[in-house]
Short mmCIF file of C-alpha atoms and ligand atoms in Angstrom, two decimals:
data_model
loop_
_atom_site.label_atom_id
_atom_site.label_comp_id
_atom_site.label_asym_id
_atom_site.label_seq_id
_atom_site.Cartn_x
_atom_site.Cartn_y
_atom_site.Cartn_z
CA UNK E 1 -36.22 4.66 -34.34
CA UNK E 2 -35.53 1.09 -35.45
CA UNK E 3 -32.13 -0.02 -36.73
CA UNK E 4 -32.54 -1.36 -40.28
CA UNK E 5 -28.95 -2.16 -41.20
CA UNK E 6 -25.60 -2.63 -39.46
CA UNK E 7 -22.52 -3.40 -41.53
CA UNK E 8 -18.76 -3.53 -41.16
CA UNK E 9 -16.32 -1.99 -43.63
CA UNK E 10 -12.67 -3.09 -43.48
CA UNK E 11 -10.42 -0.84 -45.56
CA UNK E 12 -6.87 0.49 -45.67
CA UNK E 13 -6.79 4.18 -46.59
CA UNK E 14 -3.17 4.75 -45.56
CA UNK E 15 -3.52 2.10 -42.85
CA UNK E 16 -6.16 -0.42 -41.76
CA UNK E 17 -9.45 0.73 -40.29
CA UNK E 18 -12.61 -1.15 -39.37
CA UNK E 19 -15.73 1.00 -39.55
CA UNK E 20 -19.25 0.14 -38.40
CA UNK E 21 -22.15 1.76 -40.24
CA UNK E 22 -25.60 1.68 -38.62
CA UNK E 23 -28.73 2.79 -40.49
CA UNK E 24 -32.13 3.59 -39.04
CA UNK E 25 -35.64 3.47 -40.48
CA UNK E 26 -35.84 7.25 -40.69
CA UNK E 27 -32.70 7.51 -42.80
CA UNK E 28 -30.19 8.57 -40.12
CA UNK E 29 -26.82 6.84 -40.37
CA UNK E 30 -24.23 6.58 -37.60
CA UNK E 31 -20.61 5.41 -37.75
CA UNK E 32 -18.25 3.84 -35.22
CA UNK E 33 -14.58 2.85 -35.18
CA UNK E 34 -13.86 -0.85 -34.56
CA UNK E 35 -10.15 -0.84 -35.38
CA UNK E 36 -7.89 -3.05 -33.24
CA UNK E 37 -4.44 -2.67 -34.70
CA UNK E 38 -3.03 -5.97 -35.99
CA UNK E 39 -6.18 -7.90 -35.00
CA UNK E 40 -8.68 -6.07 -37.23
CA UNK E 41 -10.45 -9.11 -38.64
CA UNK E 42 -11.18 -10.58 -35.22
CA UNK E 43 -13.31 -7.54 -34.36
CA UNK E 44 -14.86 -7.48 -37.84
CA UNK E 45 -15.96 -11.10 -37.40
CA UNK E 46 -17.24 -10.52 -33.84
CA UNK E 47 -19.40 -7.73 -35.20
CA UNK E 48 -20.52 -9.32 -38.48
CA UNK E 49 -21.16 -12.78 -37.08
CA UNK E 50 -22.48 -12.00 -33.61
CA UNK E 51 -23.41 -8.36 -33.01
CA UNK E 52 -24.80 -6.81 -36.20
CA UNK E 53 -27.61 -9.38 -36.58
CA UNK E 54 -28.76 -8.57 -33.01
CA UNK E 55 -29.00 -4.87 -33.76
CA UNK E 56 -31.59 -5.11 -36.51
CA UNK E 57 -34.98 -3.97 -35.19
CA UNK E 58 -33.57 -2.52 -31.95
CA UNK E 59 -34.35 1.09 -31.00
CA UNK E 60 -31.25 3.14 -31.91
CA UNK E 61 -32.11 5.67 -29.17
CA UNK E 62 -31.57 3.17 -26.34
CA UNK E 63 -27.79 3.50 -26.08
CA UNK E 64 -27.34 2.37 -22.46
CA UNK E 65 -29.66 -0.60 -22.90
CA UNK E 66 -27.83 -1.70 -26.06
CA UNK E 67 -24.50 -1.37 -24.23
CA UNK E 68 -25.68 -3.55 -21.36
CA UNK E 69 -27.32 -6.00 -23.77
CA UNK E 70 -24.07 -6.49 -25.71
CA UNK E 71 -21.86 -6.57 -22.58
CA UNK E 72 -23.89 -8.63 -20.12
CA UNK E 73 -25.81 -10.41 -22.85
CA UNK E 74 -22.68 -12.05 -24.28
CA UNK E 75 -21.96 -13.74 -20.92
CA UNK E 76 -18.22 -13.55 -21.87
CA UNK E 77 -17.06 -10.19 -20.62
CA UNK E 78 -14.36 -7.61 -21.36
CA UNK E 79 -11.29 -8.21 -23.55
CA UNK E 80 -10.07 -5.99 -26.39
CA UNK E 81 -12.05 -7.69 -29.18
CA UNK E 82 -15.40 -7.60 -27.36
CA UNK E 83 -14.94 -4.10 -25.98
CA UNK E 84 -13.80 -2.66 -29.33
CA UNK E 85 -16.87 -4.16 -31.01
CA UNK E 86 -19.21 -2.76 -28.33
CA UNK E 87 -17.40 0.59 -28.56
CA UNK E 88 -17.99 0.85 -32.30
CA UNK E 89 -21.72 0.24 -31.91
CA UNK E 90 -21.91 2.68 -28.99
CA UNK E 91 -20.09 5.45 -30.89
CA UNK E 92 -22.37 4.95 -33.92
CA UNK E 93 -25.47 5.21 -31.69
CA UNK E 94 -24.21 8.48 -30.14
CA UNK E 95 -23.63 9.75 -33.69
CA UNK E 96 -27.23 8.89 -34.56
CA UNK E 97 -28.57 10.50 -31.38
CA UNK E 98 -26.68 13.70 -32.13
CA UNK E 99 -27.91 13.81 -35.70
CA UNK E 100 -31.49 13.15 -34.57
CA UNK E 101 -31.24 15.97 -32.02
CA UNK E 102 -29.49 18.31 -34.48
CA UNK E 103 -26.64 18.74 -31.97
CA UNK E 104 -22.98 17.87 -31.76
CA UNK E 105 -22.43 14.94 -29.39
CA UNK E 106 -20.61 17.09 -26.81
CA UNK E 107 -23.85 19.03 -26.24
CA UNK E 108 -25.62 15.78 -25.36
CA UNK E 109 -22.82 15.03 -22.87
CA UNK E 110 -23.50 18.23 -20.93
CA UNK E 111 -21.98 20.85 -23.20
CA UNK E 112 -18.51 22.35 -23.37
CA UNK E 113 -16.60 22.45 -20.08
CA UNK E 114 -13.74 24.32 -21.81
CA UNK E 115 -13.21 26.31 -25.00
CA UNK E 116 -11.03 23.69 -26.70
CA UNK E 117 -8.93 20.61 -26.02
CA UNK E 118 -5.14 20.72 -25.63
CA UNK E 119 -3.47 18.02 -27.72
CA UNK E 120 0.06 16.64 -27.82
CA UNK E 121 1.92 15.67 -30.96
CA UNK E 122 4.72 13.16 -31.59
CA UNK E 123 8.25 14.39 -32.21
CA UNK E 124 10.85 11.74 -32.97
CA UNK E 125 14.23 11.29 -34.54
CA UNK E 126 16.89 8.80 -35.50
CA UNK E 127 19.20 10.94 -33.32
CA UNK E 128 18.90 13.93 -30.99
CA UNK E 129 19.43 16.48 -33.74
CA UNK E 130 16.62 14.98 -35.83
CA UNK E 131 14.39 14.86 -32.72
CA UNK E 132 15.02 18.55 -32.04
CA UNK E 133 14.22 19.45 -35.66
CA UNK E 134 10.95 17.54 -35.44
CA UNK E 135 10.20 19.08 -32.03
CA UNK E 136 10.69 22.55 -33.55
CA UNK E 137 8.34 21.63 -36.44
CA UNK E 138 5.66 20.80 -33.87
CA UNK E 139 6.18 24.09 -32.04
CA UNK E 140 5.95 25.92 -35.38
CA UNK E 141 2.57 24.24 -35.93
CA UNK E 142 1.39 25.63 -32.60
CA UNK E 143 1.60 22.54 -30.36
CA UNK E 144 1.79 23.41 -26.66
CA UNK E 145 2.66 19.83 -25.70
CA UNK E 146 4.98 17.44 -27.51
CA UNK E 147 6.02 13.84 -26.91
CA UNK E 148 9.73 13.15 -27.46
CA UNK E 149 11.10 9.80 -28.65
CA UNK E 150 14.54 9.15 -30.17
CA UNK E 151 16.37 6.06 -31.35
CA UNK E 152 18.41 4.52 -28.53
CA UNK E 153 22.09 4.38 -29.55
CA UNK E 154 23.20 0.77 -29.95
CA UNK E 155 19.71 -0.56 -30.71
CA UNK E 156 18.78 -1.12 -34.32
CA UNK E 157 15.10 -0.22 -33.88
CA UNK E 158 13.39 1.91 -31.25
CA UNK E 159 9.67 2.29 -30.59
CA UNK E 160 8.14 5.46 -32.00
CA UNK E 161 10.66 6.03 -34.77
CA UNK E 162 8.58 4.96 -37.73
CA UNK E 163 8.87 5.50 -41.47
CA UNK E 164 9.44 9.02 -42.76
CA UNK E 165 5.97 10.54 -42.21
CA UNK E 166 5.83 9.17 -38.62
CA UNK E 167 2.17 8.19 -38.87
CA UNK E 168 2.65 4.42 -38.51
CA UNK E 169 4.34 2.00 -36.11
CA UNK E 170 4.30 -1.17 -38.19
CA UNK E 171 7.34 -1.44 -40.42
CA UNK E 172 6.48 -4.99 -41.50
CA UNK E 173 3.41 -6.09 -43.41
CA UNK E 174 2.12 -9.49 -44.40
CA UNK E 175 2.36 -12.80 -42.65
CA UNK E 176 4.51 -12.17 -39.56
CA UNK E 177 5.60 -9.34 -37.26
CA UNK E 178 9.02 -7.76 -37.54
CA UNK E 179 11.25 -8.68 -34.58
CA UNK E 180 13.12 -5.89 -32.76
CA UNK E 181 15.92 -6.18 -30.21
CA UNK E 182 15.60 -4.45 -26.81
CA UNK E 183 18.21 -3.67 -24.17
CA UNK E 184 16.91 -1.92 -21.05
CA UNK E 185 20.27 -0.62 -19.76
CA UNK E 186 20.97 1.24 -23.04
CA UNK E 187 17.53 2.88 -22.84
CA UNK E 188 17.83 3.83 -19.17
CA UNK E 189 21.16 5.55 -19.85
CA UNK E 190 19.85 7.36 -22.89
CA UNK E 191 16.36 8.57 -21.92
CA UNK E 192 17.50 11.23 -19.37
CA UNK E 193 20.03 12.56 -21.89
CA UNK E 194 17.28 12.87 -24.48
CA UNK E 195 14.97 14.78 -22.12
CA UNK E 196 17.83 17.02 -20.97
CA UNK E 197 18.69 17.82 -24.58
CA UNK E 198 15.08 18.84 -25.35
CA UNK E 199 14.85 21.06 -22.26
CA UNK E 200 18.20 22.71 -23.04
CA UNK E 201 17.08 23.43 -26.57
CA UNK E 202 13.46 24.48 -25.95
CA UNK E 203 13.26 25.44 -22.26
CA UNK E 204 10.41 24.70 -19.87
CA UNK E 205 7.59 26.63 -21.58
CA UNK E 206 6.37 23.61 -23.52
CA UNK E 207 4.81 20.46 -22.02
CA UNK E 208 7.22 17.57 -22.59
CA UNK E 209 5.92 13.98 -22.67
CA UNK E 210 7.58 10.60 -23.15
CA UNK E 211 6.24 7.09 -23.84
CA UNK E 212 8.14 4.21 -22.20
CA UNK E 213 5.80 1.75 -23.95
CA UNK E 214 5.65 -0.92 -21.22
CA UNK E 215 9.39 -1.72 -21.40
CA UNK E 216 10.53 -1.45 -17.75
CA UNK E 217 10.11 -3.36 -14.52
CA UNK E 218 8.50 -1.33 -11.72
CA UNK E 219 11.82 -0.60 -9.99
CA UNK E 220 13.45 0.40 -13.28
CA UNK E 221 10.46 2.67 -13.91
CA UNK E 222 10.97 4.23 -10.47
CA UNK E 223 14.61 4.88 -11.33
CA UNK E 224 13.69 6.44 -14.68
CA UNK E 225 11.01 8.64 -13.12
CA UNK E 226 13.50 9.92 -10.54
CA UNK E 227 16.17 10.55 -13.19
CA UNK E 228 13.70 12.56 -15.30
CA UNK E 229 12.42 14.78 -12.45
CA UNK E 230 14.80 17.70 -13.26
CA UNK E 231 13.29 17.86 -16.77
CA UNK E 232 9.75 18.08 -15.33
CA UNK E 233 7.93 15.82 -17.80
CA UNK E 234 4.18 16.34 -18.16
CA UNK E 235 4.10 12.54 -17.82
CA UNK E 236 5.87 9.31 -18.53
CA UNK E 237 3.53 6.90 -20.25
CA UNK E 238 3.16 3.15 -19.70
CA UNK E 239 6.37 2.85 -17.63
CA UNK E 240 5.67 -0.82 -16.84
CA UNK E 241 3.12 -3.36 -18.08
CA UNK E 242 -0.11 -2.76 -16.17
CA UNK E 243 -1.73 -6.16 -15.83
CA UNK E 244 -0.55 -6.02 -12.21
CA UNK E 245 -2.00 -2.73 -11.03
CA UNK E 246 -0.33 -3.02 -7.60
CA UNK E 247 3.09 -2.81 -9.31
CA UNK E 248 2.55 0.93 -9.62
CA UNK E 249 2.84 1.31 -5.84
CA UNK E 250 6.55 0.61 -6.19
CA UNK E 251 6.98 3.31 -8.85
CA UNK E 252 5.11 5.82 -6.68
CA UNK E 253 7.49 5.13 -3.78
CA UNK E 254 10.42 6.34 -5.87
CA UNK E 255 9.33 9.29 -7.98
CA UNK E 256 7.02 12.28 -8.27
CA UNK E 257 7.14 12.20 -12.09
CA UNK E 258 3.49 12.00 -13.23
CA UNK E 259 2.40 8.68 -14.70
CA UNK E 260 -0.05 7.99 -17.54
CA UNK E 261 -1.39 4.54 -18.32
CA UNK E 262 -4.20 2.85 -20.19
CA UNK E 263 -3.99 2.56 -23.97
CA UNK E 264 -4.24 -1.25 -23.85
CA UNK E 265 -7.01 -1.27 -21.23
CA UNK E 266 -10.55 -2.10 -22.25
CA UNK E 267 -12.67 -1.64 -19.15
CA UNK E 268 -13.01 0.26 -15.90
CA UNK E 269 -11.88 -2.87 -14.06
CA UNK E 270 -8.41 -2.61 -15.66
CA UNK E 271 -7.79 0.69 -13.89
CA UNK E 272 -9.98 0.52 -10.76
CA UNK E 273 -7.04 0.02 -8.38
CA UNK E 274 -4.76 2.40 -10.28
CA UNK E 275 -7.37 5.13 -9.88
CA UNK E 276 -8.75 4.47 -6.41
CA UNK E 277 -5.25 4.12 -4.89
CA UNK E 278 -4.09 7.22 -6.82
CA UNK E 279 -1.27 5.23 -8.42
CA UNK E 280 -1.50 7.19 -11.69
CA UNK E 281 -2.09 10.81 -12.69
CA UNK E 282 -3.60 10.35 -16.15
CA UNK E 283 -5.85 7.59 -17.47
CA UNK E 284 -5.25 7.02 -21.21
CA UNK E 285 -8.02 4.59 -22.17
CA UNK E 286 -9.31 5.20 -25.68
CA UNK E 287 -12.93 5.57 -26.67
CA UNK E 288 -12.76 2.82 -29.29
CA UNK E 289 -11.04 0.16 -27.16
CA UNK E 290 -12.91 0.81 -23.92
CA UNK E 291 -16.54 0.28 -24.78
CA UNK E 292 -17.24 3.60 -26.47
CA UNK E 293 -18.45 6.94 -25.18
CA UNK E 294 -20.79 5.31 -22.64
CA UNK E 295 -18.05 3.34 -20.86
CA UNK E 296 -15.24 5.89 -21.28
CA UNK E 297 -17.33 8.48 -19.45
CA UNK E 298 -17.76 6.00 -16.60
CA UNK E 299 -13.97 5.54 -16.42
CA UNK E 300 -13.39 9.30 -16.42
CA UNK E 301 -16.11 9.84 -13.79
CA UNK E 302 -14.40 7.37 -11.46
CA UNK E 303 -11.06 9.07 -12.18
CA UNK E 304 -12.52 12.47 -11.33
CA UNK E 305 -13.34 11.31 -7.78
CA UNK E 306 -9.65 10.55 -7.19
CA UNK E 307 -8.05 13.55 -8.90
CA UNK E 308 -6.93 11.54 -11.94
CA UNK E 309 -7.23 13.35 -15.27
CA UNK E 310 -7.88 12.07 -18.78
CA UNK E 311 -5.19 11.69 -21.43
CA UNK E 312 -6.87 9.68 -24.16
CA UNK E 313 -4.91 7.55 -26.55
CA UNK E 314 -5.25 9.01 -30.04
CA UNK E 315 -2.64 7.28 -32.19
CA UNK E 316 -3.14 7.15 -35.96
CA UNK E 317 -4.26 3.53 -35.75
CA UNK E 318 -7.51 4.85 -34.24
CA UNK E 319 -9.61 6.22 -37.10
CA UNK E 320 -10.79 9.83 -37.38
CA UNK E 321 -14.15 8.54 -36.05
CA UNK E 322 -12.44 7.66 -32.76
CA UNK E 323 -10.64 10.98 -32.63
CA UNK E 324 -13.90 12.86 -33.13
CA UNK E 325 -15.65 10.80 -30.43
CA UNK E 326 -12.72 11.40 -28.05
CA UNK E 327 -12.84 15.16 -28.68
CA UNK E 328 -16.56 15.31 -27.82
CA UNK E 329 -15.86 13.52 -24.52
CA UNK E 330 -12.73 15.64 -23.84
CA UNK E 331 -14.62 18.87 -24.32
CA UNK E 332 -17.40 17.93 -21.93
CA UNK E 333 -15.75 16.27 -18.90
CA UNK E 334 -14.57 18.17 -15.81
CA UNK E 335 -11.28 16.28 -15.40
CA UNK E 336 -9.81 16.58 -18.89
CA UNK E 337 -6.01 16.42 -18.99
CA UNK E 338 -4.72 16.23 -22.55
CA UNK E 339 -5.53 14.41 -25.81
CA UNK E 340 -3.04 12.62 -28.07
CA UNK E 341 -3.15 13.76 -31.69
CA UNK E 342 -0.70 12.55 -34.32
CA UNK E 343 -2.89 13.12 -37.39
CA UNK E 344 -3.96 10.75 -40.15
CA UNK E 345 -2.58 10.05 -43.60
CA UNK E 346 -4.00 11.85 -46.63
CA UNK E 347 -5.89 8.77 -47.88
CA UNK E 348 -7.68 8.50 -44.51
CA UNK E 349 -8.62 12.15 -44.70
CA UNK E 350 -10.22 11.49 -48.14
CA UNK E 351 -12.31 8.63 -46.74
CA UNK E 352 -13.26 10.22 -43.40
CA UNK E 353 -14.44 13.79 -43.86
CA UNK E 354 -14.12 15.50 -40.51
CA UNK E 355 -15.37 18.72 -39.01
CA UNK E 356 -12.92 18.85 -36.08
CA UNK E 357 -10.30 21.56 -36.14
CA UNK E 358 -6.73 22.06 -34.91
CA UNK E 359 -5.73 25.60 -34.03
CA UNK E 360 -2.65 26.72 -32.13
CA UNK E 361 -2.23 23.43 -30.25
CA UNK E 362 -5.92 23.02 -29.37
CA UNK E 363 -8.64 20.96 -31.04
CA UNK E 364 -12.41 21.34 -31.21
CA UNK E 365 -14.89 18.69 -32.45
CA UNK E 366 -16.93 21.25 -34.42
CA UNK E 367 -20.63 22.03 -34.42
CA UNK E 368 -21.94 19.48 -36.97
CA UNK E 369 -24.75 17.30 -35.58
CA UNK E 370 -23.51 13.94 -34.26
CA UNK E 371 -19.79 13.20 -34.31
CA UNK E 372 -19.12 15.46 -37.29
CA UNK E 373 -17.49 12.77 -39.43
CA UNK E 374 -18.82 11.57 -42.79
CA UNK E 375 -17.60 8.19 -44.04
CA UNK E 376 -17.23 7.84 -47.84
CA UNK E 377 -17.78 4.10 -48.31
CA UNK E 378 -17.11 4.25 -52.05
CA UNK E 379 -13.77 5.94 -51.51
CA UNK E 380 -12.95 3.35 -48.80
CA UNK E 381 -13.63 0.50 -51.26
CA UNK E 382 -10.65 1.66 -53.31
CA UNK E 383 -8.34 0.73 -50.37
CA UNK E 384 -8.51 -3.03 -49.68
CA UNK E 385 -7.39 -4.50 -46.34
CA UNK E 386 -3.60 -4.77 -46.05
CA UNK E 387 -2.65 -7.25 -43.28
CA UNK E 388 0.01 -5.85 -40.92
CA UNK E 389 1.37 -6.72 -37.50
CA UNK E 390 2.90 -4.65 -34.75
CA UNK E 391 6.54 -5.61 -34.07
CA UNK E 392 7.61 -8.18 -31.46
CA UNK E 393 10.48 -7.33 -29.07
CA UNK E 394 13.24 -9.69 -27.92
CA UNK E 395 16.07 -9.17 -25.44
CA UNK E 396 19.64 -9.68 -26.66
CA UNK E 397 19.47 -13.34 -25.58
CA UNK E 398 16.27 -13.93 -27.56
CA UNK E 399 13.75 -13.72 -24.70
CA UNK E 400 10.44 -12.20 -25.79
CA UNK E 401 10.01 -8.79 -24.12
CA UNK E 402 7.11 -6.31 -23.96
CA UNK E 403 6.88 -4.12 -27.07
O1 KDG A 1 -1.32 0.17 -32.11
C1 KDG A 1 -0.38 0.51 -31.14
C2 KDG A 1 -0.23 2.01 -31.06
O2 KDG A 1 -1.48 2.62 -30.89
C3 KDG A 1 0.66 2.41 -29.92
O3 KDG A 1 1.91 1.82 -30.06
C4 KDG A 1 0.78 3.92 -29.92
O4 KDG A 1 1.83 3.89 -27.78
C5 KDG A 1 1.20 4.48 -28.62
C6 KDG A 1 0.81 5.86 -28.37
O5 KDG A 1 1.04 6.30 -27.25
O6 KDG A 1 0.29 6.50 -29.27
MG1 MG A 2 1.62 4.83 -25.87
#
C-alpha cells in the first residue's frame, strides 16, 4: 500500500489548525493533526520541506518503521516541532490502517477497555459568581468532572479566562504576543477561596480540577496543594514548570493533592523520572505533540507500570483529529484516567466532520473505520491562516514569568 501523496493544509476555521493528508495508491486517505499553537508554520515547513517528500513510495502499513525512520532517521531528536510533525504522520497512518481494516482505530489497539471515556470541561469566570454559573452550565450538560478557573482579583488578566465563548486562549493576534502581569501572592491567596466556593456551592459529588499553568515554584506548589486538600481536587495541573523533573519531589513532600503534568512534553524522556519515581498521578501528554498514537501508547504503558494514569491534554487548539485519536487511545488502555474536552468552534466543526459522541459526561470515538473524522479541504480553504501568539507573562517588576 504505497503512499502517493502527502500534503499539509494550514487553515483557520475558528482558530489555526495544521492538517496532514496522506493518500495511498488504493485510494485510502488518512489525516493527522500537526497543530502547534503559535508556532504552526514551523511544523508545516518541517513537514512540507523535510518529511512529506520522504513518505512518497513508502508502505503506509508500516507505522512503527515509519515512526523510527522519521525519529532516528532525522539524527536530531525530540522537540515540539519534530514530535508534532511525526505525530501527524503517525495519526494519519493509523487512520489509513483502520480504514483498510474496516475497523475503528481503538479495535486495532486491543479493543475497548471501558464503555466510554470520562471527560472534563472548562468552567471559568471573571469572578466567583460567573464561575459558578459556568460550572452549573457544565453540570447541566452532564459533565461529571469540571475544571475551575477564575480571574484573580487585582490582576488584569488571568489564564483560562478567554473571550466570551471560552474556546480560545489567545486574546492578541498578529505580530506580537499580548503581555499579561502575574503576581504569585495574589493567586496563592485566591485559589483556595475559589475551590472552597465551588465545593460549598456544588458539594463533593463532582470531580473538581484546577490548572496552575506552570506559575509556581516547587515550594509554592507544595503550599497550594496542602491548602487545597480540604476541597479534594481530582488534580492540580502543571503546578510548576517541569523541565526539572526532580523538582516534583519537593511538592510530593508537602501534599497529597494529586498532580497532573505533561501538556508541553513531547517524548517519554520528558516524563521518565516523573513516572518511575511516582512523582505525578496523571500524565497529560497529548497525542499530537508526543509523537502520535505509537509514542503516546508507549508513554501510557510506562505509566501503567507505576500506577500513573492518563489525563490527555485536549484543549481546543488541538484539532478534532487529535481529539478523535486521543479518544481511541483512551478507550483502549488499561490505565485511563480522564480526558480533557473543551469543544471546538462551529467553523471547525464544519471543516472536521466527526463521529465521536458526548453523552452525559462521557465520550466515545464512534464505530467509523479509522479515526472517524472526515476533513473537508474545500471548506478549510475558505479560512486562511490567521497568525496568533499565546500571551507572555511578566511579574510586576517586568521580569518574564512562565505563562
Ligand atoms: O496552547 C496552549 C493551550 O493548549 C493550553 O494553555 C491549554 O493549559 C491548557 C489546558 O490545560 O487545556
Ligand atoms: Mg493545562
